[in-house]
Amino acid sequence: MIIAVDGPTASGKGTIARRLAEHFGVPHLDTGLLYRAVGRQVAINGGNPDDPADALAACDFPDELMQDDVLRAEETGGLASRVSVHPAVREALFKRQRAFAEQPGGAVLDGRDIGTVIAPDADVKLFITASVQERARRRWLEMVDKKMDHEEEIPLAEIEKDIVARDARDINRKDAPLKAAADALVIDTTAFDREQAFETVLEAVQEALAAR
Ligand code: DC
């Protein structure tokens, strides 16, 4: 059983995907971390994330980088969004994601193009969204909550601006843009807290699985 969870940045899709994986007892892959590792590796290499050759070279990042907390920083998210526009980068990361999706027993993957490109054959496709203001608020609270040593506190307005820019880049890129698959269940969590969001999603997934 493959569950594809897509959506814009800070929509809560990561938490929902992790909890769905726990619920169904299958492994979970946050595919954004792969792009974040590439973005971080470009910076380590002293390269330019907008240059396709520099970004492709960074796809050889060491596995340990996936565990580094710096991947979760806002700045790394911005770099990830920039390297993710290059088709060669997307292709280099495809196999890894596809292999994860195909493992026996199934998997939950979250990202931007899981239902459209990586696993168009997924049993359930979800597109989790929320308003820009709400996503900025959640991201800000999260950052205040686990303020990292290397991060200064960023004002809410700046986070909102960053989210709008990130959305525009993810939606407008030519290759595998952020969009809901035609057969995805679109769930707007703006008015929900974490628990309500998960319960709504779980119910929708169970219904979809029962109707197969
Ligand atoms: O989900 P996230 O914020 O960790 O993702 C960081 C960036 O990676 C996002 O702005 C776009 C890119 N990304 C992508 O292009 N495709 C995916 N499947 C996952 C992430």
CSV table of C-alpha atoms and ligand atoms in Angstrom, one decimal:
chain,number,residue,atom,x,y,z
A,1,MET,CA,0.0,0.0,0.0
A,2,ILE,CA,1.4,3.3,-1.1
A,3,ILE,CA,0.1,6.6,0.4
A,4,ALA,CA,1.2,9.8,-1.3
A,5,VAL,CA,1.1,13.0,0.7
A,6,ASP,CA,1.7,16.2,-1.2
A,7,GLY,CA,1.3,19.9,-0.3
A,8,PRO,CA,3.0,23.2,0.1
A,9,THR,CA,5.6,24.1,2.6
A,10,ALA,CA,4.5,24.1,6.3
A,11,SER,CA,1.1,22.7,5.5
A,12,GLY,CA,1.5,20.0,8.1
A,13,LYS,CA,1.9,17.2,5.5
A,14,GLY,CA,5.1,15.9,7.2
A,15,THR,CA,3.5,15.3,10.5
A,16,ILE,CA,0.4,13.8,8.9
A,17,ALA,CA,2.5,11.5,6.8
A,18,ARG,CA,4.6,10.4,9.8
A,19,ARG,CA,1.5,9.7,11.8
A,20,LEU,CA,-0.2,7.8,8.9
A,21,ALA,CA,2.9,5.7,8.6
A,22,GLU,CA,2.8,4.9,12.3
A,23,HIS,CA,-0.9,4.1,12.2
A,24,PHE,CA,-0.5,1.7,9.3
A,25,GLY,CA,2.9,0.3,10.4
A,26,VAL,CA,4.8,1.2,7.3
A,27,PRO,CA,8.0,3.2,6.7
A,28,HIS,CA,7.9,6.9,5.9
A,29,LEU,CA,10.1,9.0,3.7
A,30,ASP,CA,10.1,12.8,3.9
A,31,THR,CA,11.3,13.5,0.3
A,32,GLY,CA,11.9,17.2,1.1
A,33,LEU,CA,14.9,16.1,3.2
A,34,LEU,CA,16.6,14.7,0.0
A,35,TYR,CA,16.2,18.1,-1.7
A,36,ARG,CA,17.4,19.8,1.5
A,37,ALA,CA,20.5,17.6,1.6
A,38,VAL,CA,21.3,18.6,-2.0
A,39,GLY,CA,20.8,22.3,-1.1
A,40,ARG,CA,23.0,22.0,1.9
A,41,GLN,CA,25.7,20.1,0.0
A,42,VAL,CA,25.8,22.8,-2.7
A,43,ALA,CA,26.5,25.3,0.1
A,44,ILE,CA,29.2,23.0,1.6
A,45,ASN,CA,30.8,22.7,-1.9
A,46,GLY,CA,30.7,26.5,-2.2
A,47,GLY,CA,28.5,26.1,-5.3
A,48,ASN,CA,25.6,28.0,-6.7
A,49,PRO,CA,22.2,26.4,-6.1
A,50,ASP,CA,20.8,28.0,-9.3
A,51,ASP,CA,23.5,26.4,-11.4
A,52,PRO,CA,22.3,23.0,-12.7
A,53,ALA,CA,25.8,21.5,-12.8
A,54,ASP,CA,26.6,22.6,-9.2
A,55,ALA,CA,23.2,21.3,-8.0
A,56,LEU,CA,23.7,18.0,-9.8
A,57,ALA,CA,27.2,17.5,-8.3
A,58,ALA,CA,25.6,17.9,-4.9
A,59,CYS,CA,23.3,14.9,-5.4
A,60,ASP,CA,26.3,12.8,-4.3
A,61,PHE,CA,25.8,14.0,-0.7
A,62,PRO,CA,27.0,11.6,2.0
A,63,ASP,CA,24.2,9.6,3.7
A,64,GLU,CA,25.1,11.0,7.2
A,65,LEU,CA,24.0,14.5,6.0
A,66,MET,CA,20.3,13.2,6.1
A,67,GLN,CA,20.6,13.1,9.9
A,68,ASP,CA,22.0,16.7,10.2
A,69,ASP,CA,19.7,19.1,12.1
A,70,VAL,CA,20.8,21.9,9.8
A,71,LEU,CA,18.6,20.4,7.1
A,72,ARG,CA,15.6,21.6,9.0
A,73,ALA,CA,16.7,25.2,9.0
A,74,GLU,CA,14.7,27.8,7.0
A,75,GLU,CA,17.8,28.7,5.0
A,76,THR,CA,18.3,25.1,3.9
A,77,GLY,CA,14.6,25.0,2.9
A,78,GLY,CA,15.2,27.9,0.6
A,79,LEU,CA,18.3,26.2,-1.0
A,80,ALA,CA,16.2,23.0,-1.4
A,81,SER,CA,13.6,24.9,-3.3
A,82,ARG,CA,16.2,26.4,-5.6
A,83,VAL,CA,18.0,23.1,-6.4
A,84,SER,CA,14.7,21.3,-6.9
A,85,VAL,CA,13.9,23.3,-10.1
A,86,HIS,CA,16.7,21.5,-12.0
A,87,PRO,CA,15.3,18.5,-13.9
A,88,ALA,CA,18.7,16.7,-13.5
A,89,VAL,CA,18.4,16.9,-9.8
A,90,ARG,CA,14.9,15.6,-9.8
A,91,GLU,CA,16.0,12.7,-12.0
A,92,ALA,CA,19.0,11.9,-9.8
A,93,LEU,CA,16.7,11.6,-6.7
A,94,PHE,CA,13.9,9.7,-8.5
A,95,LYS,CA,15.2,6.2,-8.2
A,96,ARG,CA,15.7,6.5,-4.5
A,97,GLN,CA,12.2,7.7,-3.9
A,98,ARG,CA,10.7,5.1,-6.3
A,99,ALA,CA,12.5,2.3,-4.6
A,100,PHE,CA,11.3,3.4,-1.2
A,101,ALA,CA,7.7,3.5,-2.6
A,102,GLU,CA,7.9,0.1,-4.0
A,103,GLN,CA,9.2,-1.8,-1.0
A,104,PRO,CA,7.2,-4.8,0.1
A,105,GLY,CA,4.5,-3.9,2.6
A,106,GLY,CA,4.1,-0.4,1.3
A,107,ALA,CA,5.2,3.1,2.4
A,108,VAL,CA,4.1,6.6,3.0
A,109,LEU,CA,6.0,9.4,1.2
A,110,ASP,CA,5.5,13.1,1.5
A,111,GLY,CA,6.6,15.8,-0.8
A,112,ARG,CA,5.4,17.9,-3.8
A,113,ASP,CA,5.2,15.4,-6.6
A,114,ILE,CA,4.6,12.1,-5.0
A,115,GLY,CA,1.1,11.6,-6.4
A,116,THR,CA,1.9,13.1,-9.8
A,117,VAL,CA,5.4,11.8,-10.6
A,118,ILE,CA,7.0,9.4,-8.0
A,119,ALA,CA,4.0,7.2,-7.3
A,120,PRO,CA,1.1,8.0,-9.7
A,121,ASP,CA,0.0,4.4,-8.8
A,122,ALA,CA,-0.4,5.2,-5.1
A,123,ASP,CA,-3.4,3.7,-3.4
A,124,VAL,CA,-4.3,6.9,-1.7
A,125,LYS,CA,-3.2,10.4,-2.7
A,126,LEU,CA,-3.6,13.3,-0.4
A,127,PHE,CA,-3.0,17.0,-1.0
A,128,ILE,CA,-2.7,18.8,2.3
A,129,THR,CA,-2.9,22.6,2.3
A,130,ALA,CA,-3.6,25.6,4.5
A,131,SER,CA,-3.6,29.4,4.1
A,132,VAL,CA,-0.3,31.2,3.8
A,133,GLN,CA,-1.0,33.1,7.0
A,134,GLU,CA,-1.7,30.0,8.9
A,135,ARG,CA,1.3,28.1,7.5
A,136,ALA,CA,3.5,31.1,8.5
A,137,ARG,CA,2.1,31.1,12.0
A,138,ARG,CA,2.7,27.4,12.4
A,139,ARG,CA,6.2,27.6,11.1
A,140,TRP,CA,7.0,30.6,13.4
A,141,LEU,CA,5.6,28.7,16.4
A,142,GLU,CA,7.6,25.7,15.5
A,143,MET,CA,10.8,27.8,15.2
A,144,VAL,CA,10.2,29.5,18.5
A,145,ASP,CA,9.6,26.2,20.1
A,146,LYS,CA,12.8,24.5,19.0
A,147,LYS,CA,15.0,27.5,18.4
A,148,MET,CA,18.2,26.1,16.9
A,149,ASP,CA,21.6,27.5,17.9
A,150,HIS,CA,22.4,28.6,14.4
A,151,GLU,CA,19.1,30.4,13.9
A,152,GLU,CA,18.1,33.9,14.9
A,153,GLU,CA,14.5,34.5,15.7
A,154,ILE,CA,12.9,35.4,12.3
A,155,PRO,CA,9.9,37.8,12.3
A,156,LEU,CA,6.5,36.4,11.2
A,157,ALA,CA,6.2,38.8,8.3
A,158,GLU,CA,9.5,37.5,6.9
A,159,ILE,CA,8.5,33.9,7.2
A,160,GLU,CA,5.3,34.7,5.4
A,161,LYS,CA,7.2,36.4,2.6
A,162,ASP,CA,9.5,33.4,2.4
A,163,ILE,CA,6.6,31.0,2.2
A,164,VAL,CA,5.0,33.0,-0.7
A,165,ALA,CA,8.3,32.9,-2.6
A,166,ARG,CA,8.7,29.2,-1.9
A,167,ASP,CA,5.2,28.4,-3.1
A,168,ALA,CA,5.7,30.5,-6.3
A,169,ARG,CA,8.9,28.6,-7.1
A,170,ASP,CA,7.4,25.2,-6.3
A,171,ILE,CA,4.2,25.9,-8.3
A,172,ASN,CA,5.8,27.5,-11.3
A,173,ARG,CA,8.7,25.3,-12.0
A,174,LYS,CA,8.4,23.4,-15.3
A,175,ASP,CA,9.4,20.0,-14.1
A,176,ALA,CA,7.1,18.3,-11.6
A,177,PRO,CA,5.5,21.4,-10.2
A,178,LEU,CA,3.6,21.4,-6.9
A,179,LYS,CA,0.0,20.5,-7.8
A,180,ALA,CA,-2.7,18.1,-6.6
A,181,ALA,CA,-3.0,15.0,-8.7
A,182,ALA,CA,-6.4,14.8,-10.4
A,183,ASP,CA,-7.4,12.0,-8.1
A,184,ALA,CA,-6.0,13.4,-4.9
A,185,LEU,CA,-8.1,14.1,-1.8
A,186,VAL,CA,-7.5,17.8,-1.1
A,187,ILE,CA,-7.7,18.6,2.6
A,188,ASP,CA,-7.4,22.2,3.8
A,189,THR,CA,-6.3,22.2,7.5
A,190,THR,CA,-6.4,26.0,8.0
A,191,ALA,CA,-9.2,25.7,10.6
A,192,PHE,CA,-7.9,22.6,12.3
A,193,ASP,CA,-5.4,21.9,15.1
A,194,ARG,CA,-2.9,19.1,14.6
A,195,GLU,CA,-5.2,16.5,16.1
A,196,GLN,CA,-8.3,17.5,14.1
A,197,ALA,CA,-6.2,17.6,11.0
A,198,PHE,CA,-4.9,14.1,11.5
A,199,GLU,CA,-8.3,12.7,12.4
A,200,THR,CA,-9.8,14.2,9.3
A,201,VAL,CA,-7.1,12.8,7.1
A,202,LEU,CA,-7.2,9.4,8.7
A,203,GLU,CA,-10.9,9.2,8.1
A,204,ALA,CA,-10.5,10.2,4.5
A,205,VAL,CA,-7.8,7.6,4.0
A,206,GLN,CA,-9.8,4.8,5.6
A,207,GLU,CA,-12.8,5.7,3.4
A,208,ALA,CA,-10.6,5.7,0.3
A,209,LEU,CA,-9.0,2.4,1.1
A,210,ALA,CA,-12.4,0.8,1.9
A,211,ALA,CA,-13.8,2.0,-1.5
A,212,ARG,CA,-11.0,0.5,-3.5
B,1,DC,O1,8.9,19.8,2.2
B,1,DC,P1,10.2,20.7,2.4
B,1,DC,O2,9.9,22.1,2.8
B,1,DC,O3,11.2,20.0,3.2
B,1,DC,O4,10.8,20.8,0.9
B,1,DC,C1,11.9,21.6,0.6
B,1,DC,C2,11.9,21.9,-0.9
B,1,DC,O5,12.2,20.7,-1.6
B,1,DC,C3,10.6,22.4,-1.5
B,1,DC,O6,10.6,23.8,-1.5
B,1,DC,C4,10.6,21.9,-2.9
B,1,DC,C5,11.5,20.7,-2.8
B,1,DC,N1,10.8,19.4,-2.9
B,1,DC,C6,10.4,19.0,-4.2
B,1,DC,O7,10.6,19.7,-5.2
B,1,DC,N2,9.8,17.8,-4.4
B,1,DC,C7,9.6,17.0,-3.3
B,1,DC,N3,9.0,15.8,-3.5
B,1,DC,C8,9.9,17.4,-2.0
B,1,DC,C9,10.5,18.7,-1.9
